[in-house]
Amino acid sequence: MRDTIATWGRTGRGRRLPAEAGVWVFIGGDLIVFGFLFVVYLGYRAKDPDLFARSQRALSVDAGAVNTLVLLTSSLLVVLAVRAIRAADPRVAPRLVLGAMTCGIVFATVKAFEYDHAIGHHHTPTGNDFFLFYFLLTGLHLFHVVLGLGVLTFLWSLALRAHRLSPLGISFAEGCACFWHVVDLLWIIIFPLVYLIR
């Protein structure tokens, strides 16, 4: 079993893709779903660009930018945590994962305030097509952030045992990191698409 893990996804130079193959199947499916939603969003926006431009002005670009920086920071912390796990350092790795989890909680909190502000100004999913897509895309992404916090909790439990993880455990840690990076990547697409591009 360990030999299979060690050789899965190896390139000609002896490197391998991080994580298990199943993780990449899940991530690929997720990216296809979001890709489809992005295309549909762009199609609706092309039909009524004025409505979408007017509606975008109701969003807080500052809040979106803060959340972008928060998630980029969390990704950096996860990269460092996985590096510490590979180095079998149970002292540093859990702290880095907790830092990434804190960033995820900050993201969700800022998003909750954004939703509260939007709904308080009567910008709801039933208001117009833009806000339907705004709540759909950001809400689905927020669901992934919450799911990702659960994944990071598992990563934290692995980080606590970094000094005695098997190759399979390290592969699980890599899988957790890959999922979190995809959550960040999706936001990097959603932020300019929904908040900035007019």
mmCIF file with all atom_site columns, N, CA and C in Angstrom, residues 28-42 137 186 189:
data_model
loop_
_atom_site.group_PDB
_atom_site.id
_atom_site.type_symbol
_atom_site.label_atom_id
_atom_site.label_alt_id
_atom_site.label_comp_id
_atom_site.label_asym_id
_atom_site.label_entity_id
_atom_site.label_seq_id
_atom_site.pdbx_PDB_ins_code
_atom_site.Cartn_x
_atom_site.Cartn_y
_atom_site.Cartn_z
_atom_site.occupancy
_atom_site.B_iso_or_equiv
_atom_site.pdbx_formal_charge
_atom_site.auth_seq_id
_atom_site.auth_comp_id
_atom_site.auth_asym_id
_atom_site.auth_atom_id
_atom_site.pdbx_PDB_model_num
ATOM 1  N N  . GLY A 1 28  ? -11.689 17.963 -9.231  1.00 0.00 ? 28  GLY A N  1
ATOM 2  C CA . GLY A 1 28  ? -12.044 18.147 -10.642 1.00 0.00 ? 28  GLY A CA 1
ATOM 3  C C  . GLY A 1 28  ? -13.540 18.336 -10.825 1.00 0.00 ? 28  GLY A C  1
ATOM 4  N N  . GLY A 1 29  ? -14.345 17.522 -10.124 1.00 0.00 ? 29  GLY A N  1
ATOM 5  C CA . GLY A 1 29  ? -15.801 17.666 -10.200 1.00 0.00 ? 29  GLY A CA 1
ATOM 6  C C  . GLY A 1 29  ? -16.264 19.017 -9.690  1.00 0.00 ? 29  GLY A C  1
ATOM 7  N N  . ASP A 1 30  ? -15.653 19.456 -8.597  1.00 0.00 ? 30  ASP A N  1
ATOM 8  C CA . ASP A 1 30  ? -15.978 20.768 -8.030  1.00 0.00 ? 30  ASP A CA 1
ATOM 9  C C  . ASP A 1 30  ? -15.676 21.892 -9.016  1.00 0.00 ? 30  ASP A C  1
ATOM 10 N N  . LEU A 1 31  ? -14.514 21.811 -9.640  1.00 0.00 ? 31  LEU A N  1
ATOM 11 C CA . LEU A 1 31  ? -14.122 22.853 -10.594 1.00 0.00 ? 31  LEU A CA 1
ATOM 12 C C  . LEU A 1 31  ? -15.051 22.872 -11.813 1.00 0.00 ? 31  LEU A C  1
ATOM 13 N N  . ILE A 1 32  ? -15.522 21.708 -12.226 1.00 0.00 ? 32  ILE A N  1
ATOM 14 C CA . ILE A 1 32  ? -16.462 21.652 -13.354 1.00 0.00 ? 32  ILE A CA 1
ATOM 15 C C  . ILE A 1 32  ? -17.768 22.345 -12.982 1.00 0.00 ? 32  ILE A C  1
ATOM 16 N N  . VAL A 1 33  ? -18.277 22.088 -11.779 1.00 0.00 ? 33  VAL A N  1
ATOM 17 C CA . VAL A 1 33  ? -19.530 22.723 -11.338 1.00 0.00 ? 33  VAL A CA 1
ATOM 18 C C  . VAL A 1 33  ? -19.376 24.240 -11.294 1.00 0.00 ? 33  VAL A C  1
ATOM 19 N N  . PHE A 1 34  ? -18.317 24.717 -10.671 1.00 0.00 ? 34  PHE A N  1
ATOM 20 C CA . PHE A 1 34  ? -18.097 26.162 -10.597 1.00 0.00 ? 34  PHE A CA 1
ATOM 21 C C  . PHE A 1 34  ? -17.851 26.750 -11.981 1.00 0.00 ? 34  PHE A C  1
ATOM 22 N N  . GLY A 1 35  ? -17.104 26.042 -12.819 1.00 0.00 ? 35  GLY A N  1
ATOM 23 C CA . GLY A 1 35  ? -16.862 26.523 -14.179 1.00 0.00 ? 35  GLY A CA 1
ATOM 24 C C  . GLY A 1 35  ? -18.159 26.707 -14.937 1.00 0.00 ? 35  GLY A C  1
ATOM 25 N N  . PHE A 1 36  ? -19.081 25.760 -14.783 1.00 0.00 ? 36  PHE A N  1
ATOM 26 C CA . PHE A 1 36  ? -20.397 25.865 -15.436 1.00 0.00 ? 36  PHE A CA 1
ATOM 27 C C  . PHE A 1 36  ? -21.147 27.094 -14.913 1.00 0.00 ? 36  PHE A C  1
ATOM 28 N N  . LEU A 1 37  ? -21.130 27.294 -13.597 1.00 0.00 ? 37  LEU A N  1
ATOM 29 C CA . LEU A 1 37  ? -21.816 28.451 -13.018 1.00 0.00 ? 37  LEU A CA 1
ATOM 30 C C  . LEU A 1 37  ? -21.198 29.771 -13.499 1.00 0.00 ? 37  LEU A C  1
ATOM 31 N N  . PHE A 1 38  ? -19.871 29.813 -13.629 1.00 0.00 ? 38  PHE A N  1
ATOM 32 C CA . PHE A 1 38  ? -19.222 31.029 -14.127 1.00 0.00 ? 38  PHE A CA 1
ATOM 33 C C  . PHE A 1 38  ? -19.665 31.340 -15.554 1.00 0.00 ? 38  PHE A C  1
ATOM 34 N N  . VAL A 1 39  ? -19.756 30.313 -16.382 1.00 0.00 ? 39  VAL A N  1
ATOM 35 C CA . VAL A 1 39  ? -20.178 30.516 -17.779 1.00 0.00 ? 39  VAL A CA 1
ATOM 36 C C  . VAL A 1 39  ? -21.623 31.009 -17.827 1.00 0.00 ? 39  VAL A C  1
ATOM 37 N N  . VAL A 1 40  ? -22.490 30.410 -17.028 1.00 0.00 ? 40  VAL A N  1
ATOM 38 C CA . VAL A 1 40  ? -23.892 30.844 -16.996 1.00 0.00 ? 40  VAL A CA 1
ATOM 39 C C  . VAL A 1 40  ? -23.997 32.285 -16.503 1.00 0.00 ? 40  VAL A C  1
ATOM 40 N N  . TYR A 1 41  ? -23.238 32.615 -15.466 1.00 0.00 ? 41  TYR A N  1
ATOM 41 C CA . TYR A 1 41  ? -23.214 33.988 -14.946 1.00 0.00 ? 41  TYR A CA 1
ATOM 42 C C  . TYR A 1 41  ? -22.808 34.973 -16.039 1.00 0.00 ? 41  TYR A C  1
ATOM 43 N N  . LEU A 1 42  ? -21.751 34.660 -16.754 1.00 0.00 ? 42  LEU A N  1
ATOM 44 C CA . LEU A 1 42  ? -21.279 35.551 -17.818 1.00 0.00 ? 42  LEU A CA 1
ATOM 45 C C  . LEU A 1 42  ? -22.315 35.687 -18.932 1.00 0.00 ? 42  LEU A C  1
ATOM 46 N N  . LEU A 1 137 ? -23.209 32.042 -6.069  1.00 0.00 ? 137 LEU A N  1
ATOM 47 C CA . LEU A 1 137 ? -21.770 31.801 -6.179  1.00 0.00 ? 137 LEU A CA 1
ATOM 48 C C  . LEU A 1 137 ? -21.059 31.972 -4.836  1.00 0.00 ? 137 LEU A C  1
ATOM 49 N N  . LEU A 1 186 ? -10.917 29.344 -6.073  1.00 0.00 ? 186 LEU A N  1
ATOM 50 C CA . LEU A 1 186 ? -12.274 29.700 -6.506  1.00 0.00 ? 186 LEU A CA 1
ATOM 51 C C  . LEU A 1 186 ? -12.614 31.129 -6.101  1.00 0.00 ? 186 LEU A C  1
ATOM 52 N N  . ILE A 1 189 ? -11.170 33.731 -8.334  1.00 0.00 ? 189 ILE A N  1
ATOM 53 C CA . ILE A 1 189 ? -11.949 33.903 -9.568  1.00 0.00 ? 189 ILE A CA 1
ATOM 54 C C  . ILE A 1 189 ? -13.245 34.661 -9.280  1.00 0.00 ? 189 ILE A C  1
#
